[in-house]
mmCIF file of C-alpha atoms in Angstrom:
data_model
loop_
_atom_site.group_PDB
_atom_site.id
_atom_site.type_symbol
_atom_site.label_atom_id
_atom_site.label_comp_id
_atom_site.label_asym_id
_atom_site.label_seq_id
_atom_site.Cartn_x
_atom_site.Cartn_y
_atom_site.Cartn_z
ATOM 1 C CA MET A 128 0.000 0.000 0.000
ATOM 2 C CA LEU A 129 2.813 2.407 0.868
ATOM 3 C CA PHE A 130 4.605 1.678 -2.406
ATOM 4 C CA ARG A 131 1.418 2.650 -4.233
ATOM 5 C CA ALA A 132 1.162 5.908 -2.275
ATOM 6 C CA ILE A 133 4.819 6.769 -2.874
ATOM 7 C CA GLY A 134 4.440 5.784 -6.538
ATOM 8 C CA LEU A 135 1.839 8.526 -6.942
ATOM 9 C CA VAL A 136 4.342 11.255 -6.011
ATOM 10 C CA GLY A 137 4.381 13.749 -8.854
ATOM 11 C CA THR A 138 0.712 13.288 -9.803
ATOM 12 C CA PRO A 139 -0.860 16.731 -10.274
ATOM 13 C CA TYR A 140 -3.074 18.250 -7.595
ATOM 14 C CA ARG A 141 -6.673 18.782 -8.617
ATOM 15 C CA TRP A 142 -9.438 19.830 -6.245
ATOM 16 C CA GLY A 143 -12.020 17.036 -6.220
ATOM 17 C CA GLY A 144 -9.637 14.682 -8.045
ATOM 18 C CA ASN A 145 -9.556 11.041 -7.020
ATOM 19 C CA THR A 146 -7.653 9.108 -9.720
ATOM 20 C CA PRO A 147 -4.136 9.263 -11.146
ATOM 21 C CA ALA A 148 -5.607 10.308 -14.518
ATOM 22 C CA SER A 149 -7.640 13.185 -13.054
ATOM 23 C CA GLY A 150 -5.174 14.205 -10.347
ATOM 24 C CA PHE A 151 -5.798 14.216 -6.617
ATOM 25 C CA ASP A 152 -6.841 16.400 -3.768
ATOM 26 C CA CYS A 153 -5.777 15.228 -0.307
ATOM 27 C CA SER A 154 -8.804 13.096 0.536
ATOM 28 C CA GLY A 155 -9.079 11.763 -3.015
ATOM 29 C CA LEU A 156 -5.481 10.529 -2.789
ATOM 30 C CA VAL A 157 -6.026 8.847 0.584
ATOM 31 C CA ASP A 158 -9.283 7.197 -0.515
ATOM 32 C CA TYR A 159 -7.748 6.003 -3.808
ATOM 33 C CA VAL A 160 -4.778 4.350 -2.077
ATOM 34 C CA PHE A 161 -6.872 2.691 0.632
ATOM 35 C CA ARG A 162 -9.599 1.593 -1.801
ATOM 36 C CA THR A 163 -7.275 0.154 -4.465
ATOM 37 C CA GLU A 164 -4.672 -1.385 -2.162
ATOM 38 C CA ALA A 165 -6.618 -2.357 0.963
ATOM 39 C CA GLY A 166 -10.166 -2.651 -0.361
ATOM 40 C CA LEU A 167 -11.248 -0.034 2.175
ATOM 41 C CA ALA A 168 -13.498 2.788 0.951
ATOM 42 C CA LEU A 169 -13.115 5.943 3.026
ATOM 43 C CA PRO A 170 -15.376 9.009 3.254
ATOM 44 C CA ARG A 171 -14.857 11.723 0.651
ATOM 45 C CA THR A 172 -13.572 14.610 2.774
ATOM 46 C CA SER A 173 -10.757 14.984 5.286
ATOM 47 C CA ARG A 174 -13.251 16.067 7.963
ATOM 48 C CA GLU A 175 -15.373 12.981 7.387
ATOM 49 C CA MET A 176 -12.261 10.797 7.537
ATOM 50 C CA ALA A 177 -11.270 12.474 10.803
ATOM 51 C CA ALA A 178 -14.677 11.573 12.244
ATOM 52 C CA LEU A 179 -14.257 7.847 11.534
ATOM 53 C CA ASP A 180 -14.656 5.529 14.502
ATOM 54 C CA ALA A 181 -10.994 4.506 14.580
ATOM 55 C CA PRO A 182 -8.323 4.711 17.277
ATOM 56 C CA THR A 183 -6.525 8.018 17.694
ATOM 57 C CA ILE A 184 -2.771 7.409 17.749
ATOM 58 C CA ASP A 185 -0.115 9.343 19.672
ATOM 59 C CA ARG A 186 2.438 10.993 17.435
ATOM 60 C CA ASP A 187 5.199 8.889 19.022
ATOM 61 C CA ASP A 188 3.328 5.690 18.116
ATOM 62 C CA LEU A 189 2.694 6.341 14.416
ATOM 63 C CA GLU A 190 2.939 3.385 12.060
ATOM 64 C CA PRO A 191 3.031 3.334 8.259
ATOM 65 C CA GLY A 192 -0.522 3.551 6.916
ATOM 66 C CA ASP A 193 -1.853 5.752 9.700
ATOM 67 C CA LEU A 194 -3.869 8.777 8.594
ATOM 68 C CA LEU A 195 -2.518 12.175 9.621
ATOM 69 C CA PHE A 196 -4.839 15.128 10.053
ATOM 70 C CA PHE A 197 -3.847 18.773 9.804
ATOM 71 C CA GLY A 198 -5.712 22.035 10.249
ATOM 72 C CA LYS A 199 -6.118 25.271 12.151
ATOM 73 C CA ARG A 200 -7.816 25.901 15.472
ATOM 74 C CA HIS A 201 -8.643 22.191 15.866
ATOM 75 C CA ARG A 202 -10.558 22.168 12.559
ATOM 76 C CA VAL A 203 -9.388 19.496 10.107
ATOM 77 C CA ASN A 204 -8.693 20.681 6.556
ATOM 78 C CA HIS A 205 -6.065 18.189 5.297
ATOM 79 C CA VAL A 206 -5.315 14.452 5.439
ATOM 80 C CA ALA A 207 -2.199 12.456 4.522
ATOM 81 C CA ILE A 208 -0.789 8.923 4.741
ATOM 82 C CA TYR A 209 2.116 8.301 7.110
ATOM 83 C CA VAL A 210 4.851 6.216 5.440
ATOM 84 C CA GLY A 211 7.393 6.033 8.287
ATOM 85 C CA ASN A 212 10.552 7.802 9.446
ATOM 86 C CA GLY A 213 8.660 11.050 10.044
ATOM 87 C CA ARG A 214 7.468 11.293 6.423
ATOM 88 C CA PHE A 215 4.076 11.247 4.761
ATOM 89 C CA VAL A 216 2.502 11.308 1.294
ATOM 90 C CA ASN A 217 -0.032 14.012 0.544
ATOM 91 C CA ALA A 218 -1.619 16.184 -2.132
ATOM 92 C CA PRO A 219 -1.115 19.568 -0.516
ATOM 93 C CA ASP A 220 -2.312 22.384 -2.742
ATOM 94 C CA ALA A 221 -3.463 23.769 -6.049
ATOM 95 C CA GLY A 222 -0.712 24.102 -8.601
ATOM 96 C CA GLY A 223 1.337 21.423 -6.866
ATOM 97 C CA THR A 224 1.710 17.674 -7.056
ATOM 98 C CA VAL A 225 1.453 14.682 -4.745
ATOM 99 C CA ARG A 226 4.629 14.696 -2.684
ATOM 100 C CA LEU A 227 6.515 13.338 0.301
ATOM 101 C CA ASP A 228 6.791 15.756 3.206
ATOM 102 C CA GLU A 229 8.287 15.645 6.690
ATOM 103 C CA LEU A 230 6.047 15.762 9.735
ATOM 104 C CA ASP A 231 8.492 18.134 11.422
ATOM 105 C CA GLY A 232 8.725 20.339 8.336
ATOM 106 C CA TYR A 233 7.776 23.976 8.209
ATOM 107 C CA TYR A 234 3.989 24.382 8.185
ATOM 108 C CA TRP A 235 3.244 20.729 8.972
ATOM 109 C CA ARG A 236 4.617 20.699 12.539
ATOM 110 C CA ASP A 237 2.456 23.714 13.411
ATOM 111 C CA HIS A 238 -0.723 22.400 11.774
ATOM 112 C CA TYR A 239 -0.620 18.740 12.841
ATOM 113 C CA LEU A 240 -3.746 17.865 14.834
ATOM 114 C CA PHE A 241 -3.868 14.072 15.331
ATOM 115 C CA ALA A 242 -3.595 10.664 13.655
ATOM 116 C CA LYS A 243 -5.973 7.732 13.283
ATOM 117 C CA ARG A 244 -5.351 4.070 12.557
ATOM 118 C CA VAL A 245 -8.039 2.865 10.161
ATOM 119 C CA LEU A 246 -6.289 -0.365 9.177
ATOM 120 C CA THR A 247 -7.174 -3.194 11.530
ATOM 121 C CA PRO A 248 -4.405 -5.563 12.674
ATOM 122 C CA ARG A 249 -5.901 -8.310 10.494
ATOM 123 C CA LEU A 250 -5.943 -6.088 7.394
ATOM 124 C CA ARG A 251 -2.384 -4.900 8.137
ATOM 125 C CA ALA A 252 -1.209 -8.505 8.315
ATOM 126 C CA ALA A 253 -2.948 -9.377 5.052
ATOM 127 C CA LEU A 254 -1.382 -6.381 3.298
ATOM 128 C CA ALA A 255 2.068 -7.253 4.655
ATOM 129 C CA ALA A 256 1.695 -10.784 3.294
ATOM 130 C CA ASP A 257 1.000 -9.517 -0.254
#
């Protein structure tokens, strides 16, 4: 799943986009990766994803595949996929492309809100076996 996410780096940003051919916005990217690689359909927006009934994970306990949520004043406006070693894949803004960023990077460290683990242990094990 992470190879798929990283393989999409460079795909153009497009608001409302949810395929490599059309480009991606942040939630479209996350849904596409989880749907195509894990068979897990996620809600359409970052706020809806943030509201999922899934465990909230401490920043020190992040694992690859966890969803990271960013925003201002505790209001979610961005979602990304954690890939490990303090890095994540995301589709950050108009005019840009899908890219790898660092959690401690400028902007991101100040706008990080929380993380959720939507992959169950069973699904993680199945993905690792593939």
